[in-house]
CSV table of C-alpha atoms in Angstrom, one decimal:
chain,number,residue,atom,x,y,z
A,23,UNK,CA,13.9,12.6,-1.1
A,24,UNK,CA,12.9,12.1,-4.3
A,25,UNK,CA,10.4,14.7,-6.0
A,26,UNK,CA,7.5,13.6,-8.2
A,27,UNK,CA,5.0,15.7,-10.0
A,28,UNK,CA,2.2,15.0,-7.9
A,29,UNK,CA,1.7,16.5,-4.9
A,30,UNK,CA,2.6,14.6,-1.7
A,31,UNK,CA,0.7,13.3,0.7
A,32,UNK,CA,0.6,14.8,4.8
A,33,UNK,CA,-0.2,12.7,7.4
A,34,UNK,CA,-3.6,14.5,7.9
A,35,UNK,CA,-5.1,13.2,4.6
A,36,UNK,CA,-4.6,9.5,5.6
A,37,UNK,CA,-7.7,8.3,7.3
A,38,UNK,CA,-7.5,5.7,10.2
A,39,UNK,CA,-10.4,4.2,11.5
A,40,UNK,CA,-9.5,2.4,14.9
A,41,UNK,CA,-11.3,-0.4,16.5
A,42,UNK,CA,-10.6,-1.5,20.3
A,43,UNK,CA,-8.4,0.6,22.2
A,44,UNK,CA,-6.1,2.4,20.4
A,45,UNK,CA,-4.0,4.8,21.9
A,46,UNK,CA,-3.6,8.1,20.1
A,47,UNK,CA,-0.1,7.8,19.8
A,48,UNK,CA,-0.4,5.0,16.8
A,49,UNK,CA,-2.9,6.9,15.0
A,50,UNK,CA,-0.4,9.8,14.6
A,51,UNK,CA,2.2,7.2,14.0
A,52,UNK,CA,-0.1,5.3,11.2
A,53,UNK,CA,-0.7,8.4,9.3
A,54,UNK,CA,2.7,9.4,9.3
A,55,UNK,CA,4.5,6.3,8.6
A,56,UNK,CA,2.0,5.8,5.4
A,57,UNK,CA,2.3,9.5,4.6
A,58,UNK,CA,5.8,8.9,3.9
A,59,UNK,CA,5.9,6.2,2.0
A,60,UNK,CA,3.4,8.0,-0.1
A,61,UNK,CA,6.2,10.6,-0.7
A,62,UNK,CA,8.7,8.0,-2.7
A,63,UNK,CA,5.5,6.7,-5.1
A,64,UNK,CA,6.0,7.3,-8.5
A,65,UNK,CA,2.7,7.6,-9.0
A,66,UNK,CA,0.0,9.7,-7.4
A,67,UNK,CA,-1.6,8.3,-4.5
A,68,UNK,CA,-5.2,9.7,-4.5
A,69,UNK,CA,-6.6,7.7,-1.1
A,70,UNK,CA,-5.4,5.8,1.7
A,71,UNK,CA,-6.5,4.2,4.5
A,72,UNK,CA,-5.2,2.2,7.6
A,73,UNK,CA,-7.4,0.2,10.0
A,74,UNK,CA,-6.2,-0.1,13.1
A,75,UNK,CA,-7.6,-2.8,15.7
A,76,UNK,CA,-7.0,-4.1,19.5
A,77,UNK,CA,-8.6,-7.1,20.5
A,78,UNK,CA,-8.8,-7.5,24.5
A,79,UNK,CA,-8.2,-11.5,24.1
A,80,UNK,CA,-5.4,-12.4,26.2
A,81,UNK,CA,-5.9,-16.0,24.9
A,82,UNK,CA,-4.4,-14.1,21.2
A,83,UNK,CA,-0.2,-14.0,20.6
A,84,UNK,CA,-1.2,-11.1,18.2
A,85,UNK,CA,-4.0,-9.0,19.0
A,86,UNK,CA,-3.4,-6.0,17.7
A,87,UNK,CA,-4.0,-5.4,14.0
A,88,UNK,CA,-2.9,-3.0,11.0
A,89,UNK,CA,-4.5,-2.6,7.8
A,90,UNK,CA,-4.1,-0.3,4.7
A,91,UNK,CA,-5.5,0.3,1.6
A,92,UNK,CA,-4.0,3.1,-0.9
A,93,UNK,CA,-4.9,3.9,-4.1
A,94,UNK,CA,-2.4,4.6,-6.4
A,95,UNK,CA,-3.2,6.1,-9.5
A,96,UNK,CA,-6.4,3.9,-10.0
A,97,UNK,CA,-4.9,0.7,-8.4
A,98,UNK,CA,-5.4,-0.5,-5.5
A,99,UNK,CA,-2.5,-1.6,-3.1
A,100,UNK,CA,-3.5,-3.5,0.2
A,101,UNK,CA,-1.2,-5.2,3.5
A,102,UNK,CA,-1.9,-6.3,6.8
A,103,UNK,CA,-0.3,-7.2,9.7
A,104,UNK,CA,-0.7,-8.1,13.0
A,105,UNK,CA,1.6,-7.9,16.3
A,106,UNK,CA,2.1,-8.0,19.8
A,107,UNK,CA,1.4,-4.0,20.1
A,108,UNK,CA,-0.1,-1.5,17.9
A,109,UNK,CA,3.1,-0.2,17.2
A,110,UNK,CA,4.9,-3.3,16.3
A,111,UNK,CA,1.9,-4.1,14.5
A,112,UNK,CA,2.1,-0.9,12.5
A,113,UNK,CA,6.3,-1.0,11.5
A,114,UNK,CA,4.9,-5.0,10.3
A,115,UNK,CA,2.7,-2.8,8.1
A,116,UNK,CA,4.8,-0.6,6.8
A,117,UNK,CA,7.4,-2.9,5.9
A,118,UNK,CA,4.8,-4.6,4.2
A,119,UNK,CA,3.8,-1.8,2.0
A,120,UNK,CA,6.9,-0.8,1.1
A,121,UNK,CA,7.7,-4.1,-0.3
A,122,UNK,CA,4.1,-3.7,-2.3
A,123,UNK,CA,4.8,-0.1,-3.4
A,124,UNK,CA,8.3,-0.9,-5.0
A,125,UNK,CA,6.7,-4.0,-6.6
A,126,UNK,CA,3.6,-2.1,-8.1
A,127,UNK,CA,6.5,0.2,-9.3
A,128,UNK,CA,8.4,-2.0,-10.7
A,129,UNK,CA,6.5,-4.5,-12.6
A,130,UNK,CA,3.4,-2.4,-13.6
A,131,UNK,CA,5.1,-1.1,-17.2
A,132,UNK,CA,5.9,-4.5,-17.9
A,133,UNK,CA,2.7,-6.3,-16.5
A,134,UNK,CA,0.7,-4.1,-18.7
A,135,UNK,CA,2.5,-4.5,-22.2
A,136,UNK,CA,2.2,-8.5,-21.1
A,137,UNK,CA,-1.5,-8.1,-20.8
A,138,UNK,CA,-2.0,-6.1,-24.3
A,139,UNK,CA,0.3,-8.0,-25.7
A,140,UNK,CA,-1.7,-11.5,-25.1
A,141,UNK,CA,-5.6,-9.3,-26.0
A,142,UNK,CA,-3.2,-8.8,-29.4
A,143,UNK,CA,-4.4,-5.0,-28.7
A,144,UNK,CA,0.0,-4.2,-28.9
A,145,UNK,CA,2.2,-3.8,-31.8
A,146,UNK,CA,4.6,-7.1,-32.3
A,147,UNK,CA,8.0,-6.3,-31.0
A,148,UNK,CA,10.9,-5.3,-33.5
A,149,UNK,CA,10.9,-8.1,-36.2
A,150,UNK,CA,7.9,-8.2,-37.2
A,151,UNK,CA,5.7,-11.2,-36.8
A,152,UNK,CA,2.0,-11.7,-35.9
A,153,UNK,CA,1.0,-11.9,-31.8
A,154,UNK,CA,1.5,-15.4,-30.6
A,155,UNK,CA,-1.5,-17.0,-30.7
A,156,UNK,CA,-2.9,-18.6,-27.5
């Protein structure tokens, strides 16, 4: 497991709010999934929370749902899935925010200098040279 410098995340501090009937079992399973993933962030998470939602359609291939919302280090990361059960809805979710975690990871150093960059707020890069215009 990796260790970062903010502390982790326990299941107990992810909220789920539930609509329909939802058993329990996938609350626990919610908060500890997303707990997890909170562990491998680089960044600190300060808030997270998962919707989860049954809809008693039988006409509906998907009626159970899974939402979450996590905000890490003041942005704000968001999936959603939907399955057969709660539960299949919820690994759907988490394989889902995975993907979004390791992105936000990934590509926020470089999205940001992009962004600066183009407001002409960044130095130019070695060579020296005005910002492109544009």
């Amino acid at each position: 497991m990796t260790r970062t410098a903010h502390g982790a995340l326990t299941a107990e501090d992810v909220q789920v709010l539930t609509h329909g009937r939802v058993p329990r079992s996938a609350v626990e399973r919610a908060q500890e999934k997303v707990a997890a993933l909170t562990r491998h962030c680089g960044e600190p998470v300060l808030f997270t929370r998962v919707r989860l939602g049954v809809v008693s359609d039988p006409a509906l291939e998907h009626p159970a749902t899974a939402q979450a919302v996590l905000d890490v280090n003041g942005r704000l990361v968001r999936a959603h899935a939907e399955g057969r059960t709660v539960h299949h809805a919820i690994a759907l979710l988490t394989d889902r925010l995975r993907v979004r975690l390791d992105r936000v990871a990934r590509d926020w150093e470089h999205t940001r200098d992009r962004r600066y960059r183009q407001l002409g707020r960044l130095a130019p890069a070695a060579g020296g040279g005005e910002p492109a215009a544009g």
